[in-house]
mmCIF file of C-alpha atoms and ligand atoms in Angstrom:
data_model
loop_
_atom_site.group_PDB
_atom_site.id
_atom_site.type_symbol
_atom_site.label_atom_id
_atom_site.label_comp_id
_atom_site.label_asym_id
_atom_site.label_seq_id
_atom_site.Cartn_x
_atom_site.Cartn_y
_atom_site.Cartn_z
ATOM 1 C CA UNK F 1 10.224 7.692 20.354
ATOM 2 C CA UNK F 2 7.206 9.545 18.968
ATOM 3 C CA UNK F 3 8.052 10.347 15.322
ATOM 4 C CA UNK F 4 7.180 13.718 13.825
ATOM 5 C CA UNK F 5 5.438 12.051 10.865
ATOM 6 C CA UNK F 6 4.560 8.545 9.737
ATOM 7 C CA UNK F 7 2.861 7.834 6.410
ATOM 8 C CA UNK F 8 -0.532 6.154 6.662
ATOM 9 C CA UNK F 9 -0.217 3.078 4.460
ATOM 10 C CA UNK F 10 -2.076 -0.228 4.737
ATOM 11 C CA UNK F 11 -2.717 -3.574 3.136
ATOM 12 C CA UNK F 12 -4.736 -1.939 0.344
ATOM 13 C CA UNK F 13 -1.695 0.027 -0.832
ATOM 14 C CA UNK F 14 0.458 -3.133 -0.623
ATOM 15 C CA UNK F 15 -2.076 -5.092 -2.691
ATOM 16 C CA UNK F 16 -2.443 -2.318 -5.261
ATOM 17 C CA UNK F 17 1.338 -2.131 -5.721
ATOM 18 C CA UNK F 18 1.524 -5.940 -6.033
ATOM 19 C CA UNK F 19 -1.297 -5.913 -8.607
ATOM 20 C CA UNK F 20 0.604 -3.357 -10.672
ATOM 21 C CA UNK F 21 3.704 -5.563 -10.562
ATOM 22 C CA UNK F 22 1.722 -8.671 -11.515
ATOM 23 C CA UNK F 23 0.102 -6.825 -14.422
ATOM 24 C CA UNK F 24 3.537 -6.517 -16.004
ATOM 25 C CA UNK F 25 3.024 -2.785 -16.487
ATOM 26 C CA UNK F 26 5.288 -1.078 -13.988
ATOM 27 C CA UNK F 27 6.428 2.092 -15.801
ATOM 28 C CA UNK F 28 4.075 4.984 -16.626
ATOM 29 C CA UNK F 29 0.883 3.422 -17.984
ATOM 30 C CA UNK F 30 -2.859 3.106 -17.376
ATOM 31 C CA UNK F 31 -2.665 3.589 -13.603
ATOM 32 C CA UNK F 32 -0.780 6.873 -13.993
ATOM 33 C CA UNK F 33 -3.472 8.099 -16.398
ATOM 34 C CA UNK F 34 -6.193 7.072 -13.947
ATOM 35 C CA UNK F 35 -4.422 8.597 -10.961
ATOM 36 C CA UNK F 36 -3.668 11.960 -12.556
ATOM 37 C CA UNK F 37 -7.277 12.315 -13.690
ATOM 38 C CA UNK F 38 -8.684 11.310 -10.292
ATOM 39 C CA UNK F 39 -6.295 13.633 -8.463
ATOM 40 C CA UNK F 40 -7.156 16.600 -10.703
ATOM 41 C CA UNK F 41 -10.842 15.931 -10.161
ATOM 42 C CA UNK F 42 -10.379 15.811 -6.384
ATOM 43 C CA UNK F 43 -8.600 19.182 -6.258
ATOM 44 C CA UNK F 44 -10.992 20.845 -8.696
ATOM 45 C CA UNK F 45 -8.604 21.200 -11.645
ATOM 46 C CA UNK F 46 -9.307 20.481 -15.309
ATOM 47 C CA UNK F 47 -6.241 18.313 -15.916
ATOM 48 C CA UNK F 48 -3.557 16.511 -13.968
ATOM 49 C CA UNK F 49 -0.090 15.477 -15.114
ATOM 50 C CA UNK F 50 1.707 13.037 -12.817
ATOM 51 C CA UNK F 51 5.488 13.402 -12.563
ATOM 52 C CA UNK F 52 8.358 12.047 -10.477
ATOM 53 C CA UNK F 53 8.282 14.709 -7.733
ATOM 54 C CA UNK F 54 7.111 18.192 -6.880
ATOM 55 C CA UNK F 55 10.628 19.397 -7.636
ATOM 56 C CA UNK F 56 10.337 18.219 -11.249
ATOM 57 C CA UNK F 57 6.766 19.570 -11.377
ATOM 58 C CA UNK F 58 8.020 23.048 -10.428
ATOM 59 C CA UNK F 59 10.764 22.816 -13.047
ATOM 60 C CA UNK F 60 8.254 21.907 -15.780
ATOM 61 C CA UNK F 61 5.897 24.674 -14.659
ATOM 62 C CA UNK F 62 8.590 27.290 -15.298
ATOM 63 C CA UNK F 63 9.547 25.628 -18.605
ATOM 64 C CA UNK F 64 5.981 25.797 -19.985
ATOM 65 C CA UNK F 65 5.649 29.396 -18.823
ATOM 66 C CA UNK F 66 8.760 30.242 -20.836
ATOM 67 C CA UNK F 67 10.723 31.542 -17.853
ATOM 68 C CA UNK F 68 14.463 31.642 -18.515
ATOM 69 C CA UNK F 69 17.751 33.526 -18.204
ATOM 70 C CA UNK F 70 17.332 37.217 -17.384
ATOM 71 C CA UNK F 71 13.963 36.617 -15.740
ATOM 72 C CA UNK F 72 13.233 36.970 -12.047
ATOM 73 C CA UNK F 73 10.997 34.585 -10.145
ATOM 74 C CA UNK F 74 9.637 35.769 -6.798
ATOM 75 C CA UNK F 75 9.676 32.969 -4.224
ATOM 76 C CA UNK F 76 9.389 32.814 -0.448
ATOM 77 C CA UNK F 77 12.712 32.091 1.197
ATOM 78 C CA UNK F 78 10.631 30.387 3.889
ATOM 79 C CA UNK F 79 10.029 27.129 2.036
ATOM 80 C CA UNK F 80 11.621 23.814 1.316
ATOM 81 C CA UNK F 81 14.634 24.677 -0.834
ATOM 82 C CA UNK F 82 13.160 23.040 -3.967
ATOM 83 C CA UNK F 83 10.915 26.096 -4.470
ATOM 84 C CA UNK F 84 13.859 28.464 -4.996
ATOM 85 C CA UNK F 85 15.913 25.867 -6.878
ATOM 86 C CA UNK F 86 13.217 25.621 -9.562
ATOM 87 C CA UNK F 87 14.014 29.167 -10.703
ATOM 88 C CA UNK F 88 17.694 28.273 -11.021
ATOM 89 C CA UNK F 89 16.911 25.141 -13.079
ATOM 90 C CA UNK F 90 15.641 27.351 -15.915
ATOM 91 C CA UNK F 91 18.473 29.877 -15.535
ATOM 92 C CA UNK F 92 16.255 32.503 -13.910
ATOM 93 C CA UNK F 93 17.018 34.408 -10.706
ATOM 94 C CA UNK F 94 15.041 33.594 -7.565
ATOM 95 C CA UNK F 95 14.077 36.779 -5.681
ATOM 96 C CA UNK F 96 13.130 36.237 -2.055
ATOM 97 C CA UNK F 97 9.982 37.826 -0.675
ATOM 98 C CA UNK F 98 9.015 37.874 2.987
ATOM 99 C CA UNK F 99 5.938 36.133 4.407
ATOM 100 C CA UNK F 100 3.239 36.974 6.929
ATOM 101 C CA UNK F 101 3.660 35.705 10.477
ATOM 102 C CA UNK F 102 0.289 33.985 10.900
ATOM 103 C CA UNK F 103 0.394 31.723 7.827
ATOM 104 C CA UNK F 104 4.041 31.671 6.741
ATOM 105 C CA UNK F 105 2.834 32.659 3.272
ATOM 106 C CA UNK F 106 3.513 35.312 0.654
ATOM 107 C CA UNK F 107 0.978 38.135 0.472
ATOM 108 C CA UNK F 108 0.212 40.721 -2.207
ATOM 109 C CA UNK F 109 2.219 43.267 -0.195
ATOM 110 C CA UNK F 110 5.325 41.107 0.280
ATOM 111 C CA UNK F 111 5.415 40.206 -3.430
ATOM 112 C CA UNK F 112 4.763 43.807 -4.465
ATOM 113 C CA UNK F 113 7.728 44.913 -2.345
ATOM 114 C CA UNK F 114 10.239 42.903 -4.404
ATOM 115 C CA UNK F 115 8.800 42.736 -7.920
ATOM 116 C CA UNK F 116 10.641 44.521 -10.734
ATOM 117 C CA UNK F 117 10.113 44.896 -14.496
ATOM 118 C CA UNK F 118 12.035 41.614 -14.876
ATOM 119 C CA UNK F 119 9.668 39.590 -12.695
ATOM 120 C CA UNK F 120 8.129 36.916 -14.907
ATOM 121 C CA UNK F 121 6.605 34.583 -12.329
ATOM 122 C CA UNK F 122 5.778 34.120 -8.671
ATOM 123 C CA UNK F 123 5.939 30.724 -6.998
ATOM 124 C CA UNK F 124 3.665 30.989 -3.972
ATOM 125 C CA UNK F 125 3.655 28.149 -1.452
ATOM 126 C CA UNK F 126 0.696 26.893 0.566
ATOM 127 C CA UNK F 127 3.087 26.504 3.454
ATOM 128 C CA UNK F 128 2.743 23.356 5.518
ATOM 129 C CA UNK F 129 -0.731 22.990 4.028
ATOM 130 C CA UNK F 130 -1.915 26.429 5.217
ATOM 131 C CA UNK F 131 -3.390 28.046 2.101
ATOM 132 C CA UNK F 132 -2.278 31.482 0.963
ATOM 133 C CA UNK F 133 -5.012 33.931 -0.013
ATOM 134 C CA UNK F 134 -5.481 32.644 -3.563
ATOM 135 C CA UNK F 135 -8.160 35.184 -4.498
ATOM 136 C CA UNK F 136 -5.949 38.133 -3.577
ATOM 137 C CA UNK F 137 -2.678 36.852 -5.032
ATOM 138 C CA UNK F 138 -4.187 35.523 -8.271
ATOM 139 C CA UNK F 139 -5.893 38.865 -8.878
ATOM 140 C CA UNK F 140 -2.739 40.855 -8.137
ATOM 141 C CA UNK F 141 -0.560 38.695 -10.391
ATOM 142 C CA UNK F 142 -3.088 39.056 -13.173
ATOM 143 C CA UNK F 143 -3.042 42.845 -12.779
ATOM 144 C CA UNK F 144 0.745 42.869 -12.852
ATOM 145 C CA UNK F 145 0.923 40.518 -15.856
ATOM 146 C CA UNK F 146 3.020 38.017 -13.875
ATOM 147 C CA UNK F 147 2.413 34.250 -13.970
ATOM 148 C CA UNK F 148 1.491 32.597 -10.676
ATOM 149 C CA UNK F 149 2.693 29.055 -9.977
ATOM 150 C CA UNK F 150 1.168 27.510 -6.874
ATOM 151 C CA UNK F 151 3.536 25.266 -4.925
ATOM 152 C CA UNK F 152 0.866 23.047 -3.399
ATOM 153 C CA UNK F 153 3.384 20.354 -2.369
ATOM 154 C CA UNK F 154 1.896 20.249 1.125
ATOM 155 C CA UNK F 155 -1.695 21.232 0.402
ATOM 156 C CA UNK F 156 -3.677 18.205 -0.847
ATOM 157 C CA UNK F 157 -7.021 18.496 0.935
ATOM 158 C CA UNK F 158 -6.638 22.115 2.078
ATOM 159 C CA UNK F 159 -9.276 24.625 0.996
ATOM 160 C CA UNK F 160 -9.425 28.344 0.178
ATOM 161 C CA UNK F 161 -12.587 30.407 -0.229
ATOM 162 C CA UNK F 162 -14.703 27.251 0.073
ATOM 163 C CA UNK F 163 -12.969 25.362 -2.738
ATOM 164 C CA UNK F 164 -10.095 22.877 -2.743
ATOM 165 C CA UNK F 165 -6.623 24.368 -3.132
ATOM 166 C CA UNK F 166 -5.941 23.732 -6.815
ATOM 167 C CA UNK F 167 -9.390 24.831 -8.027
ATOM 168 C CA UNK F 168 -8.985 27.897 -10.217
ATOM 169 C CA UNK F 169 -5.180 27.665 -10.272
ATOM 170 C CA UNK F 170 -3.592 28.189 -13.661
ATOM 171 C CA UNK F 171 -0.809 25.826 -12.642
ATOM 172 C CA UNK F 172 -0.156 24.069 -9.337
ATOM 173 C CA UNK F 173 2.592 21.635 -8.318
ATOM 174 C CA UNK F 174 2.039 18.813 -5.817
ATOM 175 C CA UNK F 175 4.244 16.389 -3.878
ATOM 176 C CA UNK F 176 3.534 12.802 -2.851
ATOM 177 C CA UNK F 177 6.696 12.347 -0.791
ATOM 178 C CA UNK F 178 6.060 10.386 2.456
ATOM 179 C CA UNK F 179 6.481 13.620 4.451
ATOM 180 C CA UNK F 180 3.285 14.921 2.825
ATOM 181 C CA UNK F 181 -0.307 13.953 3.608
ATOM 182 C CA UNK F 182 -0.876 11.770 0.513
ATOM 183 C CA UNK F 183 2.079 9.647 -0.566
ATOM 184 C CA UNK F 184 3.185 7.477 -3.470
ATOM 185 C CA UNK F 185 6.705 6.934 -2.060
ATOM 186 C CA UNK F 186 8.206 9.551 -4.331
ATOM 187 C CA UNK F 187 6.028 11.365 -6.816
ATOM 188 C CA UNK F 188 4.395 14.587 -7.800
ATOM 189 C CA UNK F 189 1.880 16.157 -10.135
ATOM 190 C CA UNK F 190 0.954 19.315 -11.936
ATOM 191 C CA UNK F 191 -2.650 20.415 -12.178
ATOM 192 C CA UNK F 192 -3.692 23.000 -14.753
ATOM 193 C CA UNK F 193 -6.842 24.729 -15.975
ATOM 194 C CA UNK F 194 -5.862 24.612 -19.669
ATOM 195 C CA UNK F 195 -5.916 21.267 -21.546
ATOM 196 C CA UNK F 196 -3.310 22.515 -24.060
ATOM 197 C CA UNK F 197 -0.901 23.145 -21.225
ATOM 198 C CA UNK F 198 -1.479 19.571 -20.026
ATOM 199 C CA UNK F 199 -0.620 18.204 -23.491
ATOM 200 C CA UNK F 200 2.686 20.041 -23.470
ATOM 201 C CA UNK F 201 3.467 19.008 -19.896
ATOM 202 C CA UNK F 202 2.805 15.325 -20.730
ATOM 203 C CA UNK F 203 5.190 15.636 -23.644
ATOM 204 C CA UNK F 204 7.874 17.376 -21.583
ATOM 205 C CA UNK F 205 7.800 14.748 -18.826
ATOM 206 C CA UNK F 206 8.480 12.075 -21.450
ATOM 207 C CA UNK F 207 11.461 13.243 -23.498
ATOM 208 C CA UNK F 208 9.408 15.613 -25.686
ATOM 209 C CA UNK F 209 7.751 12.696 -27.512
ATOM 210 C CA UNK F 210 4.607 13.384 -29.515
ATOM 211 C CA UNK F 211 3.109 10.023 -28.489
ATOM 212 C CA UNK F 212 3.502 8.417 -25.080
ATOM 213 C CA UNK F 213 5.318 5.114 -24.692
ATOM 214 C CA UNK F 214 2.121 3.735 -23.132
ATOM 215 C CA UNK F 215 0.078 4.650 -26.223
ATOM 216 C CA UNK F 216 2.742 3.173 -28.479
ATOM 217 C CA UNK F 217 2.761 -0.140 -26.598
ATOM 218 C CA UNK F 218 -1.032 -0.283 -26.528
ATOM 219 C CA UNK F 219 -1.273 0.082 -30.308
ATOM 220 C CA UNK F 220 -1.514 -3.012 -32.522
ATOM 221 C CA UNK F 221 0.193 -1.126 -35.342
ATOM 222 C CA UNK F 222 3.744 0.188 -35.210
ATOM 223 C CA UNK F 223 3.722 3.847 -34.124
ATOM 224 C CA UNK F 224 6.751 5.946 -34.995
ATOM 225 C CA UNK F 225 7.213 8.634 -32.393
ATOM 226 C CA UNK F 226 8.953 11.909 -32.970
ATOM 227 C CA UNK F 227 10.637 14.258 -30.517
ATOM 228 C CA UNK F 228 9.228 17.756 -30.790
ATOM 229 C CA UNK F 229 11.385 19.547 -28.226
ATOM 230 C CA UNK F 230 13.981 18.850 -25.552
ATOM 231 C CA UNK F 231 12.079 17.024 -22.839
ATOM 232 C CA UNK F 232 12.924 15.205 -19.640
ATOM 233 C CA UNK F 233 12.336 11.859 -18.001
ATOM 234 C CA UNK F 234 10.105 13.007 -15.163
ATOM 235 C CA UNK F 235 7.654 10.100 -15.282
ATOM 236 C CA UNK F 236 5.798 8.537 -12.378
ATOM 237 C CA UNK F 237 5.553 4.713 -12.394
ATOM 238 C CA UNK F 238 2.349 2.667 -12.419
ATOM 239 C CA UNK F 239 3.407 1.105 -9.098
ATOM 240 C CA UNK F 240 3.434 4.586 -7.526
ATOM 241 C CA UNK F 241 0.131 5.538 -9.177
ATOM 242 C CA UNK F 242 -1.502 2.331 -7.892
ATOM 243 C CA UNK F 243 -0.531 3.350 -4.347
ATOM 244 C CA UNK F 244 -1.682 6.904 -5.055
ATOM 245 C CA UNK F 245 -5.149 5.779 -6.118
ATOM 246 C CA UNK F 246 -5.651 4.027 -2.764
ATOM 247 C CA UNK F 247 -4.232 7.029 -0.893
ATOM 248 C CA UNK F 248 -6.580 9.352 -2.760
ATOM 249 C CA UNK F 249 -9.480 7.315 -1.429
ATOM 250 C CA UNK F 250 -8.169 7.954 2.088
ATOM 251 C CA UNK F 251 -7.493 11.674 1.632
ATOM 252 C CA UNK F 252 -10.684 12.990 3.230
ATOM 253 C CA UNK F 253 -10.254 10.737 6.262
ATOM 254 C CA UNK F 254 -6.567 11.652 6.600
ATOM 255 C CA UNK F 255 -7.305 15.384 6.455
ATOM 256 C CA UNK F 256 -10.198 15.064 8.917
ATOM 257 C CA UNK F 257 -7.972 13.189 11.371
ATOM 258 C CA UNK F 258 -5.174 15.746 11.059
ATOM 259 C CA UNK F 259 -7.612 18.606 11.645
ATOM 260 C CA UNK F 260 -9.014 16.836 14.696
ATOM 261 C CA UNK F 261 -5.519 16.313 16.124
ATOM 262 C CA UNK F 262 -4.576 19.927 15.355
ATOM 263 C CA UNK F 263 -7.646 21.215 17.201
ATOM 264 C CA UNK F 264 -6.784 18.960 20.125
ATOM 265 C CA UNK F 265 -3.206 20.290 20.225
ATOM 266 C CA UNK F 266 -4.519 23.860 20.259
ATOM 267 C CA UNK F 267 -6.792 23.056 23.202
ATOM 268 C CA UNK F 268 -4.006 21.273 25.112
ATOM 269 C CA UNK F 269 -1.576 24.165 24.532
ATOM 270 C CA UNK F 270 -4.016 27.077 24.888
ATOM 271 C CA UNK F 271 -2.902 28.047 28.400
ATOM 272 C CA UNK F 272 0.808 28.112 27.495
ATOM 273 C CA UNK F 273 2.141 31.675 27.297
ATOM 274 C CA UNK F 274 4.691 32.356 24.604
ATOM 275 C CA UNK F 275 3.691 29.451 22.359
ATOM 276 C CA UNK F 276 1.348 30.147 19.433
ATOM 277 C CA UNK F 277 0.070 27.194 17.368
ATOM 278 C CA UNK F 278 -0.665 27.559 13.663
ATOM 279 C CA UNK F 279 -4.352 27.885 12.793
ATOM 280 C CA UNK F 280 -6.689 28.182 9.827
ATOM 281 C CA UNK F 281 -6.627 31.557 8.065
ATOM 282 C CA UNK F 282 -9.930 33.441 7.787
ATOM 283 C CA UNK F 283 -10.326 32.488 4.099
ATOM 284 C CA UNK F 284 -9.640 28.767 4.242
ATOM 285 C CA UNK F 285 -8.824 25.509 5.985
ATOM 286 C CA UNK F 286 -5.456 23.790 6.367
ATOM 287 C CA UNK F 287 -4.738 20.065 6.137
ATOM 288 C CA UNK F 288 -2.106 20.675 8.862
ATOM 289 C CA UNK F 289 0.518 18.691 7.038
ATOM 290 C CA UNK F 290 2.994 20.515 9.289
ATOM 291 C CA UNK F 291 1.636 21.603 12.649
ATOM 292 C CA UNK F 292 4.014 24.302 13.823
ATOM 293 C CA UNK F 293 4.111 26.387 16.989
ATOM 294 C CA UNK F 294 5.858 29.739 17.270
ATOM 295 C CA UNK F 295 7.757 30.549 20.461
ATOM 296 C CA UNK F 296 8.358 34.003 21.894
ATOM 297 C CA UNK F 297 10.377 35.239 24.873
ATOM 298 C CA UNK F 298 7.539 34.484 27.320
ATOM 299 C CA UNK F 299 8.105 30.748 26.725
ATOM 300 C CA UNK F 300 11.569 31.269 28.169
ATOM 301 C CA UNK F 301 13.633 28.806 26.150
ATOM 302 C CA UNK F 302 15.208 29.066 22.705
ATOM 303 C CA UNK F 303 13.755 26.784 20.026
ATOM 304 C CA UNK F 304 16.848 24.612 19.542
ATOM 305 C CA UNK F 305 17.010 23.886 23.260
ATOM 306 C CA UNK F 306 13.333 22.902 23.194
ATOM 307 C CA UNK F 307 14.021 20.521 20.291
ATOM 308 C CA UNK F 308 16.935 18.916 22.145
ATOM 309 C CA UNK F 309 14.961 18.508 25.392
ATOM 310 C CA UNK F 310 11.977 17.072 23.541
ATOM 311 C CA UNK F 311 14.283 14.539 21.902
ATOM 312 C CA UNK F 312 15.559 13.574 25.380
ATOM 313 C CA UNK F 313 11.932 13.033 26.362
ATOM 314 C CA UNK F 314 11.435 10.677 23.410
ATOM 315 C CA UNK F 315 9.637 13.175 21.201
ATOM 316 C CA UNK F 316 10.859 13.839 17.700
ATOM 317 C CA UNK F 317 9.944 17.405 16.767
ATOM 318 C CA UNK F 318 11.549 19.367 13.920
ATOM 319 C CA UNK F 319 12.754 22.887 13.409
ATOM 320 C CA UNK F 320 10.199 25.052 11.647
ATOM 321 C CA UNK F 321 10.266 25.649 7.939
ATOM 322 C CA UNK F 322 13.725 26.407 6.576
ATOM 323 C CA UNK F 323 14.798 29.689 5.003
ATOM 324 C CA UNK F 324 16.624 29.188 1.699
ATOM 325 C CA UNK F 325 18.480 32.508 1.896
ATOM 326 C CA UNK F 326 20.321 31.293 5.027
ATOM 327 C CA UNK F 327 21.664 28.151 3.324
ATOM 328 C CA UNK F 328 25.128 27.923 1.733
ATOM 329 C CA UNK F 329 23.534 27.166 -1.652
ATOM 330 C CA UNK F 330 22.130 30.731 -1.632
ATOM 331 C CA UNK F 331 25.024 32.522 0.063
ATOM 332 C CA UNK F 332 25.740 35.733 -1.815
ATOM 333 C CA UNK F 333 22.226 36.007 -3.262
ATOM 334 C CA UNK F 334 21.057 39.589 -2.984
ATOM 335 C CA UNK F 335 17.829 40.069 -1.061
ATOM 336 C CA UNK F 336 16.014 42.637 1.014
ATOM 337 C CA UNK F 337 15.228 42.271 4.696
ATOM 338 C CA UNK F 338 13.245 39.148 5.530
ATOM 339 C CA UNK F 339 12.397 39.734 9.208
ATOM 340 C CA UNK F 340 9.288 37.565 9.415
ATOM 341 C CA UNK F 341 10.963 34.712 7.541
ATOM 342 C CA UNK F 342 13.920 34.845 9.931
ATOM 343 C CA UNK F 343 11.672 34.982 12.979
ATOM 344 C CA UNK F 344 9.610 31.981 11.827
ATOM 345 C CA UNK F 345 12.571 29.834 10.870
ATOM 346 C CA UNK F 346 14.382 30.639 14.131
ATOM 347 C CA UNK F 347 11.533 30.398 16.641
ATOM 348 C CA UNK F 348 9.100 27.793 15.334
ATOM 349 C CA UNK F 349 9.034 24.027 15.632
ATOM 350 C CA UNK F 350 6.934 21.306 14.052
ATOM 351 C CA UNK F 351 5.201 18.894 16.436
ATOM 352 C CA UNK F 352 4.428 15.210 15.792
ATOM 353 C CA UNK F 353 1.169 14.911 13.880
ATOM 354 C CA UNK F 354 0.177 11.908 11.789
ATOM 355 C CA UNK F 355 -2.898 9.779 11.169
ATOM 356 C CA UNK F 356 -2.132 7.136 13.761
ATOM 357 C CA UNK F 357 -0.848 9.474 16.485
ATOM 358 C CA UNK F 358 -2.654 8.452 19.680
ATOM 359 C CA UNK F 359 -4.239 10.887 22.098
ATOM 360 C CA UNK F 360 -1.963 9.480 24.816
ATOM 361 C CA UNK F 361 1.109 10.346 22.749
ATOM 362 C CA UNK F 362 -0.337 13.763 22.004
ATOM 363 C CA UNK F 363 -0.868 14.309 25.736
ATOM 364 C CA UNK F 364 2.791 13.393 26.280
ATOM 365 C CA UNK F 365 3.903 16.046 23.781
ATOM 366 C CA UNK F 366 1.715 18.708 25.397
ATOM 367 C CA UNK F 367 2.901 17.797 28.901
ATOM 368 C CA UNK F 368 6.522 17.966 27.808
ATOM 369 C CA UNK F 369 5.973 21.432 26.311
ATOM 370 C CA UNK F 370 4.331 22.596 29.562
ATOM 371 C CA UNK F 371 7.195 21.225 31.612
ATOM 372 C CA UNK F 372 9.825 22.932 29.448
ATOM 373 C CA UNK F 373 8.234 26.383 29.681
ATOM 374 C CA UNK F 374 10.179 28.590 32.060
ATOM 375 C CA UNK F 375 7.901 30.329 34.556
HETATM 376 C C1 LIG O 1 8.234 18.843 -0.135
HETATM 377 C C2 LIG O 1 8.202 20.113 -0.859
HETATM 378 C C3 LIG O 1 8.709 20.236 -2.159
HETATM 379 C C4 LIG O 1 9.455 19.125 -2.840
HETATM 380 O O1 LIG O 1 8.673 17.994 -3.065
HETATM 381 P P1 LIG O 1 9.363 16.678 -3.656
HETATM 382 O O2 LIG O 1 8.190 15.853 -4.120
HETATM 383 O O3 LIG O 1 10.099 16.024 -2.531
HETATM 384 O O4 LIG O 1 10.242 17.070 -4.775
HETATM 385 C C5 LIG O 1 8.582 21.451 -2.807
HETATM 386 N N1 LIG O 1 7.988 22.503 -2.216
HETATM 387 C C6 LIG O 1 7.492 22.426 -0.961
HETATM 388 C C7 LIG O 1 6.829 23.623 -0.358
HETATM 389 C C8 LIG O 1 7.602 21.240 -0.237
HETATM 390 O O5 LIG O 1 7.136 21.188 1.019
#
């Protein structure tokens, strides 16, 4: 069976994790501090704050922005469900905006169509690693006086306007789940442009303490901590950060390989009518964390049938990105029409793409897709 994704992990990651264990420091400590700084530097942000997941990162982002009950947060329905859930965690109301067909991303127009005087924030996703137009959306949100949180869960190594995704973001949330390009097992981070925001985020991830446990343990004198506000335990461990530091060193190679495989898929599938592969937008480059193809009636077979027949052929593909508004957890949520979201979630599928995917396996996927097309 060809899997849809396999994390790229080697002996170096195993050794780094073992070294962290042998050091005796396994909870959040020096390796987390090193990793968050190195990650922020790589994505062009001033500060990084490592946390337990992108889900907790999104929650903290809305907490520091002061979003709460009575506020609306514009989110794409077309995203992993954690994006919409973040608004609910702070008691705010998620408001679903539609996306554009080519990138699966929010645009100025789709956000503008649903914003109201109660809109306090927008969470825009760099979907599947395809960047949204950061210049346009950041400028619009600034004009509207609405905070922009960038859900960059999938976008480590993607670029927009010649800079890494993350550069110039007020606040961005990242995931290091094994389904993403760079993994620490579980894990996430926030990157911010304002050092004061980073101080507050570090406090909030660690129970609201004014001094970190790591700093307390490192001190030769007793340090009495105090708890300045209601915080959380959203810490990353040093074992995860040790793995992350090795993965960060591989990021450029992993992105280059994914881009090479994506280009090869596009060439192999170019002659197939009714099947449109995702591509770079005009303003940036994707890391192709999720390489999706969109089917139309010319292909001749519904998406779910294609998934089932691929599975019979030993190929594990996945449905395209989910739509939160169609899930039971969001049943009864008021929203406008979301035609592009519904089209993408119904008619797209994600093909196997990972660092160690062989060209022979890729050929098998392309041949299977040719064979399944109804002519
Ligand atoms: C994966 C993902 C998340 C959640 O990340 P976790 O680290 O698993 O919490 C959030 N948003 C998007 C867009 C994602 O793809």
